[in-house]
Amino acid sequence: MNQMTRDKALQYAKYRLPYSAEASKFVIDTAIVSQGVVADVGAGTGLLTQHFVGNVGKVFVIEPEFEMRKISHELIGVRQDIEYIDGVAENTKLLDQSIDLIVAANAYHRFQPEVGE
């Protein structure tokens, strides 16, 4: 995987269309995770993450690109209820059965499907 430059990550953060706060609230309410643990896989600069932080018990931000994680951290800040992890969908580095809800906004194109036998 090519490393993303800071400039490209900043452009992504600036020009990427935002996600709906109402839709995120609907997901939180429907999944009953207001006190739960959420993993945002392929979180990028935290555009979706920001809707969960402060509205659920804890958020794990899973993102392989250092610059994207760094910008997310800068935008959201240091909090007790968020943890940034250098990981991918296939290896989130999370413990089994430790998450109440997994979300992935627009990262599926980076997921590596399992090869059939």
mmCIF file with all atom_site columns, C-alpha atoms in Angstrom:
data_model
loop_
_atom_site.group_PDB
_atom_site.id
_atom_site.type_symbol
_atom_site.label_atom_id
_atom_site.label_alt_id
_atom_site.label_comp_id
_atom_site.label_asym_id
_atom_site.label_entity_id
_atom_site.label_seq_id
_atom_site.pdbx_PDB_ins_code
_atom_site.Cartn_x
_atom_site.Cartn_y
_atom_site.Cartn_z
_atom_site.occupancy
_atom_site.B_iso_or_equiv
_atom_site.pdbx_formal_charge
_atom_site.auth_seq_id
_atom_site.auth_comp_id
_atom_site.auth_asym_id
_atom_site.auth_atom_id
_atom_site.pdbx_PDB_model_num
ATOM 1   C CA . MET A 1 1   ? 0.000   0.000   0.000  1.00 0.00 ? 1   MET A CA 1
ATOM 2   C CA . ASN A 1 2   ? 1.331   3.436   -0.912 1.00 0.00 ? 2   ASN A CA 1
ATOM 3   C CA . GLN A 1 3   ? 1.710   5.851   1.956  1.00 0.00 ? 3   GLN A CA 1
ATOM 4   C CA . MET A 1 4   ? -0.576  8.845   1.798  1.00 0.00 ? 4   MET A CA 1
ATOM 5   C CA . THR A 1 5   ? 1.012   12.281  1.975  1.00 0.00 ? 5   THR A CA 1
ATOM 6   C CA . ARG A 1 6   ? -0.153  14.849  4.513  1.00 0.00 ? 6   ARG A CA 1
ATOM 7   C CA . ASP A 1 7   ? -1.256  17.163  1.695  1.00 0.00 ? 7   ASP A CA 1
ATOM 8   C CA . LYS A 1 8   ? -3.484  14.487  0.166  1.00 0.00 ? 8   LYS A CA 1
ATOM 9   C CA . ALA A 1 9   ? -4.952  13.619  3.573  1.00 0.00 ? 9   ALA A CA 1
ATOM 10  C CA . LEU A 1 10  ? -5.679  17.309  4.220  1.00 0.00 ? 10  LEU A CA 1
ATOM 11  C CA . GLN A 1 11  ? -7.435  17.594  0.865  1.00 0.00 ? 11  GLN A CA 1
ATOM 12  C CA . TYR A 1 12  ? -9.466  14.503  1.685  1.00 0.00 ? 12  TYR A CA 1
ATOM 13  C CA . ALA A 1 13  ? -10.522 16.061  4.999  1.00 0.00 ? 13  ALA A CA 1
ATOM 14  C CA . LYS A 1 14  ? -11.402 19.351  3.313  1.00 0.00 ? 14  LYS A CA 1
ATOM 15  C CA . TYR A 1 15  ? -13.338 18.121  0.270  1.00 0.00 ? 15  TYR A CA 1
ATOM 16  C CA . ARG A 1 16  ? -14.891 14.815  1.337  1.00 0.00 ? 16  ARG A CA 1
ATOM 17  C CA . LEU A 1 17  ? -18.647 15.091  1.723  1.00 0.00 ? 17  LEU A CA 1
ATOM 18  C CA . PRO A 1 18  ? -19.762 14.871  5.363  1.00 0.00 ? 18  PRO A CA 1
ATOM 19  C CA . TYR A 1 19  ? -21.842 12.049  6.792  1.00 0.00 ? 19  TYR A CA 1
ATOM 20  C CA . SER A 1 20  ? -25.270 12.661  8.241  1.00 0.00 ? 20  SER A CA 1
ATOM 21  C CA . ALA A 1 21  ? -25.432 13.268  11.997 1.00 0.00 ? 21  ALA A CA 1
ATOM 22  C CA . GLU A 1 22  ? -29.075 12.159  11.908 1.00 0.00 ? 22  GLU A CA 1
ATOM 23  C CA . ALA A 1 23  ? -28.202 8.866   10.221 1.00 0.00 ? 23  ALA A CA 1
ATOM 24  C CA . SER A 1 24  ? -25.431 8.251   12.761 1.00 0.00 ? 24  SER A CA 1
ATOM 25  C CA . LYS A 1 25  ? -27.843 8.939   15.633 1.00 0.00 ? 25  LYS A CA 1
ATOM 26  C CA . PHE A 1 26  ? -30.323 6.528   14.051 1.00 0.00 ? 26  PHE A CA 1
ATOM 27  C CA . VAL A 1 27  ? -27.626 3.828   13.925 1.00 0.00 ? 27  VAL A CA 1
ATOM 28  C CA . ILE A 1 28  ? -26.636 4.459   17.561 1.00 0.00 ? 28  ILE A CA 1
ATOM 29  C CA . ASP A 1 29  ? -30.263 4.331   18.722 1.00 0.00 ? 29  ASP A CA 1
ATOM 30  C CA . THR A 1 30  ? -31.222 1.320   16.593 1.00 0.00 ? 30  THR A CA 1
ATOM 31  C CA . ALA A 1 31  ? -28.140 -0.692  17.567 1.00 0.00 ? 31  ALA A CA 1
ATOM 32  C CA . ILE A 1 32  ? -28.615 0.381   21.211 1.00 0.00 ? 32  ILE A CA 1
ATOM 33  C CA . VAL A 1 33  ? -24.936 1.310   21.639 1.00 0.00 ? 33  VAL A CA 1
ATOM 34  C CA . SER A 1 34  ? -25.145 4.634   23.452 1.00 0.00 ? 34  SER A CA 1
ATOM 35  C CA . GLN A 1 35  ? -22.994 3.082   26.204 1.00 0.00 ? 35  GLN A CA 1
ATOM 36  C CA . GLY A 1 36  ? -21.321 0.555   23.901 1.00 0.00 ? 36  GLY A CA 1
ATOM 37  C CA . VAL A 1 37  ? -18.058 0.156   22.044 1.00 0.00 ? 37  VAL A CA 1
ATOM 38  C CA . VAL A 1 38  ? -17.879 1.027   18.337 1.00 0.00 ? 38  VAL A CA 1
ATOM 39  C CA . ALA A 1 39  ? -15.133 0.279   15.814 1.00 0.00 ? 39  ALA A CA 1
ATOM 40  C CA . ASP A 1 40  ? -14.893 2.602   12.810 1.00 0.00 ? 40  ASP A CA 1
ATOM 41  C CA . VAL A 1 41  ? -12.983 0.536   10.254 1.00 0.00 ? 41  VAL A CA 1
ATOM 42  C CA . GLY A 1 42  ? -11.236 2.523   7.550  1.00 0.00 ? 42  GLY A CA 1
ATOM 43  C CA . ALA A 1 43  ? -11.989 5.685   9.521  1.00 0.00 ? 43  ALA A CA 1
ATOM 44  C CA . GLY A 1 44  ? -9.871  8.004   7.410  1.00 0.00 ? 44  GLY A CA 1
ATOM 45  C CA . THR A 1 45  ? -9.856  11.522  8.829  1.00 0.00 ? 45  THR A CA 1
ATOM 46  C CA . GLY A 1 46  ? -12.717 10.756  11.215 1.00 0.00 ? 46  GLY A CA 1
ATOM 47  C CA . LEU A 1 47  ? -15.645 12.154  9.251  1.00 0.00 ? 47  LEU A CA 1
ATOM 48  C CA . LEU A 1 48  ? -17.924 9.367   10.491 1.00 0.00 ? 48  LEU A CA 1
ATOM 49  C CA . THR A 1 49  ? -16.049 8.831   13.749 1.00 0.00 ? 49  THR A CA 1
ATOM 50  C CA . GLN A 1 50  ? -16.887 12.336  14.966 1.00 0.00 ? 50  GLN A CA 1
ATOM 51  C CA . HIS A 1 51  ? -20.601 11.441  15.051 1.00 0.00 ? 51  HIS A CA 1
ATOM 52  C CA . PHE A 1 52  ? -19.970 8.513   17.407 1.00 0.00 ? 52  PHE A CA 1
ATOM 53  C CA . VAL A 1 53  ? -17.450 10.141  19.756 1.00 0.00 ? 53  VAL A CA 1
ATOM 54  C CA . GLY A 1 54  ? -19.292 11.424  22.818 1.00 0.00 ? 54  GLY A CA 1
ATOM 55  C CA . ASN A 1 55  ? -22.445 9.549   21.818 1.00 0.00 ? 55  ASN A CA 1
ATOM 56  C CA . VAL A 1 56  ? -21.241 6.012   22.611 1.00 0.00 ? 56  VAL A CA 1
ATOM 57  C CA . GLY A 1 57  ? -19.091 4.550   25.364 1.00 0.00 ? 57  GLY A CA 1
ATOM 58  C CA . LYS A 1 58  ? -15.878 4.214   23.325 1.00 0.00 ? 58  LYS A CA 1
ATOM 59  C CA . VAL A 1 59  ? -14.743 4.398   19.713 1.00 0.00 ? 59  VAL A CA 1
ATOM 60  C CA . PHE A 1 60  ? -11.838 2.523   18.182 1.00 0.00 ? 60  PHE A CA 1
ATOM 61  C CA . VAL A 1 61  ? -10.573 4.328   15.080 1.00 0.00 ? 61  VAL A CA 1
ATOM 62  C CA . ILE A 1 62  ? -9.061  1.737   12.739 1.00 0.00 ? 62  ILE A CA 1
ATOM 63  C CA . GLU A 1 63  ? -7.071  3.331   9.908  1.00 0.00 ? 63  GLU A CA 1
ATOM 64  C CA . PRO A 1 64  ? -3.899  2.114   8.142  1.00 0.00 ? 64  PRO A CA 1
ATOM 65  C CA . GLU A 1 65  ? -2.768  5.494   6.809  1.00 0.00 ? 65  GLU A CA 1
ATOM 66  C CA . PHE A 1 66  ? -0.707  7.421   9.364  1.00 0.00 ? 66  PHE A CA 1
ATOM 67  C CA . GLU A 1 67  ? -1.548  10.864  7.951  1.00 0.00 ? 67  GLU A CA 1
ATOM 68  C CA . MET A 1 68  ? -5.277  10.121  7.938  1.00 0.00 ? 68  MET A CA 1
ATOM 69  C CA . ARG A 1 69  ? -5.137  8.949   11.576 1.00 0.00 ? 69  ARG A CA 1
ATOM 70  C CA . LYS A 1 70  ? -3.076  12.002  12.496 1.00 0.00 ? 70  LYS A CA 1
ATOM 71  C CA . ILE A 1 71  ? -5.611  14.407  10.976 1.00 0.00 ? 71  ILE A CA 1
ATOM 72  C CA . SER A 1 72  ? -8.473  12.561  12.672 1.00 0.00 ? 72  SER A CA 1
ATOM 73  C CA . HIS A 1 73  ? -6.632  12.911  15.973 1.00 0.00 ? 73  HIS A CA 1
ATOM 74  C CA . GLU A 1 74  ? -6.054  16.622  15.325 1.00 0.00 ? 74  GLU A CA 1
ATOM 75  C CA . LEU A 1 75  ? -9.708  17.253  14.401 1.00 0.00 ? 75  LEU A CA 1
ATOM 76  C CA . ILE A 1 76  ? -11.295 15.186  17.180 1.00 0.00 ? 76  ILE A CA 1
ATOM 77  C CA . GLY A 1 77  ? -8.617  15.629  19.813 1.00 0.00 ? 77  GLY A CA 1
ATOM 78  C CA . VAL A 1 78  ? -7.408  13.634  22.776 1.00 0.00 ? 78  VAL A CA 1
ATOM 79  C CA . ARG A 1 79  ? -10.256 11.960  24.633 1.00 0.00 ? 79  ARG A CA 1
ATOM 80  C CA . GLN A 1 80  ? -10.620 9.066   27.058 1.00 0.00 ? 80  GLN A CA 1
ATOM 81  C CA . ASP A 1 81  ? -13.357 7.504   24.893 1.00 0.00 ? 81  ASP A CA 1
ATOM 82  C CA . ILE A 1 82  ? -11.370 7.164   21.668 1.00 0.00 ? 82  ILE A CA 1
ATOM 83  C CA . GLU A 1 83  ? -8.417  5.022   20.648 1.00 0.00 ? 83  GLU A CA 1
ATOM 84  C CA . TYR A 1 84  ? -6.547  5.278   17.349 1.00 0.00 ? 84  TYR A CA 1
ATOM 85  C CA . ILE A 1 85  ? -5.234  2.014   15.905 1.00 0.00 ? 85  ILE A CA 1
ATOM 86  C CA . ASP A 1 86  ? -2.970  1.382   12.928 1.00 0.00 ? 86  ASP A CA 1
ATOM 87  C CA . GLY A 1 87  ? -4.954  -1.470  11.407 1.00 0.00 ? 87  GLY A CA 1
ATOM 88  C CA . VAL A 1 88  ? -6.986  -2.701  8.457  1.00 0.00 ? 88  VAL A CA 1
ATOM 89  C CA . ALA A 1 89  ? -10.317 -4.469  8.090  1.00 0.00 ? 89  ALA A CA 1
ATOM 90  C CA . GLU A 1 90  ? -8.590  -7.833  7.896  1.00 0.00 ? 90  GLU A CA 1
ATOM 91  C CA . ASN A 1 91  ? -6.489  -7.146  11.001 1.00 0.00 ? 91  ASN A CA 1
ATOM 92  C CA . THR A 1 92  ? -8.080  -4.562  13.295 1.00 0.00 ? 92  THR A CA 1
ATOM 93  C CA . LYS A 1 93  ? -5.924  -5.631  16.264 1.00 0.00 ? 93  LYS A CA 1
ATOM 94  C CA . LEU A 1 94  ? -9.072  -5.697  18.409 1.00 0.00 ? 94  LEU A CA 1
ATOM 95  C CA . LEU A 1 95  ? -9.899  -8.547  20.757 1.00 0.00 ? 95  LEU A CA 1
ATOM 96  C CA . ASP A 1 96  ? -12.585 -10.991 19.647 1.00 0.00 ? 96  ASP A CA 1
ATOM 97  C CA . GLN A 1 97  ? -16.073 -10.079 20.854 1.00 0.00 ? 97  GLN A CA 1
ATOM 98  C CA . SER A 1 98  ? -14.896 -6.722  22.234 1.00 0.00 ? 98  SER A CA 1
ATOM 99  C CA . ILE A 1 99  ? -17.028 -4.534  19.947 1.00 0.00 ? 99  ILE A CA 1
ATOM 100 C CA . ASP A 1 100 ? -20.769 -3.846  20.046 1.00 0.00 ? 100 ASP A CA 1
ATOM 101 C CA . LEU A 1 101 ? -20.981 -2.211  16.606 1.00 0.00 ? 101 LEU A CA 1
ATOM 102 C CA . ILE A 1 102 ? -18.673 -2.099  13.586 1.00 0.00 ? 102 ILE A CA 1
ATOM 103 C CA . VAL A 1 103 ? -19.092 0.725   11.077 1.00 0.00 ? 103 VAL A CA 1
ATOM 104 C CA . ALA A 1 104 ? -17.352 1.364   7.787  1.00 0.00 ? 104 ALA A CA 1
ATOM 105 C CA . ALA A 1 105 ? -18.474 4.432   5.893  1.00 0.00 ? 105 ALA A CA 1
ATOM 106 C CA . ASN A 1 106 ? -16.710 4.458   2.546  1.00 0.00 ? 106 ASN A CA 1
ATOM 107 C CA . ALA A 1 107 ? -13.720 2.203   2.993  1.00 0.00 ? 107 ALA A CA 1
ATOM 108 C CA . TYR A 1 108 ? -14.946 -1.048  1.456  1.00 0.00 ? 108 TYR A CA 1
ATOM 109 C CA . HIS A 1 109 ? -12.865 -0.477  -1.690 1.00 0.00 ? 109 HIS A CA 1
ATOM 110 C CA . ARG A 1 110 ? -9.758  -0.977  0.458  1.00 0.00 ? 110 ARG A CA 1
ATOM 111 C CA . PHE A 1 111 ? -10.894 -4.224  2.056  1.00 0.00 ? 111 PHE A CA 1
ATOM 112 C CA . GLN A 1 112 ? -9.202  -7.383  0.808  1.00 0.00 ? 112 GLN A CA 1
ATOM 113 C CA . PRO A 1 113 ? -11.784 -10.136 0.211  1.00 0.00 ? 113 PRO A CA 1
ATOM 114 C CA . GLU A 1 114 ? -10.872 -13.669 1.148  1.00 0.00 ? 114 GLU A CA 1
ATOM 115 C CA . VAL A 1 115 ? -9.836  -15.798 -1.777 1.00 0.00 ? 115 VAL A CA 1
ATOM 116 C CA . GLY A 1 116 ? -12.179 -18.746 -2.363 1.00 0.00 ? 116 GLY A CA 1
ATOM 117 C CA . GLU A 1 117 ? -10.851 -22.243 -2.034 1.00 0.00 ? 117 GLU A CA 1
#
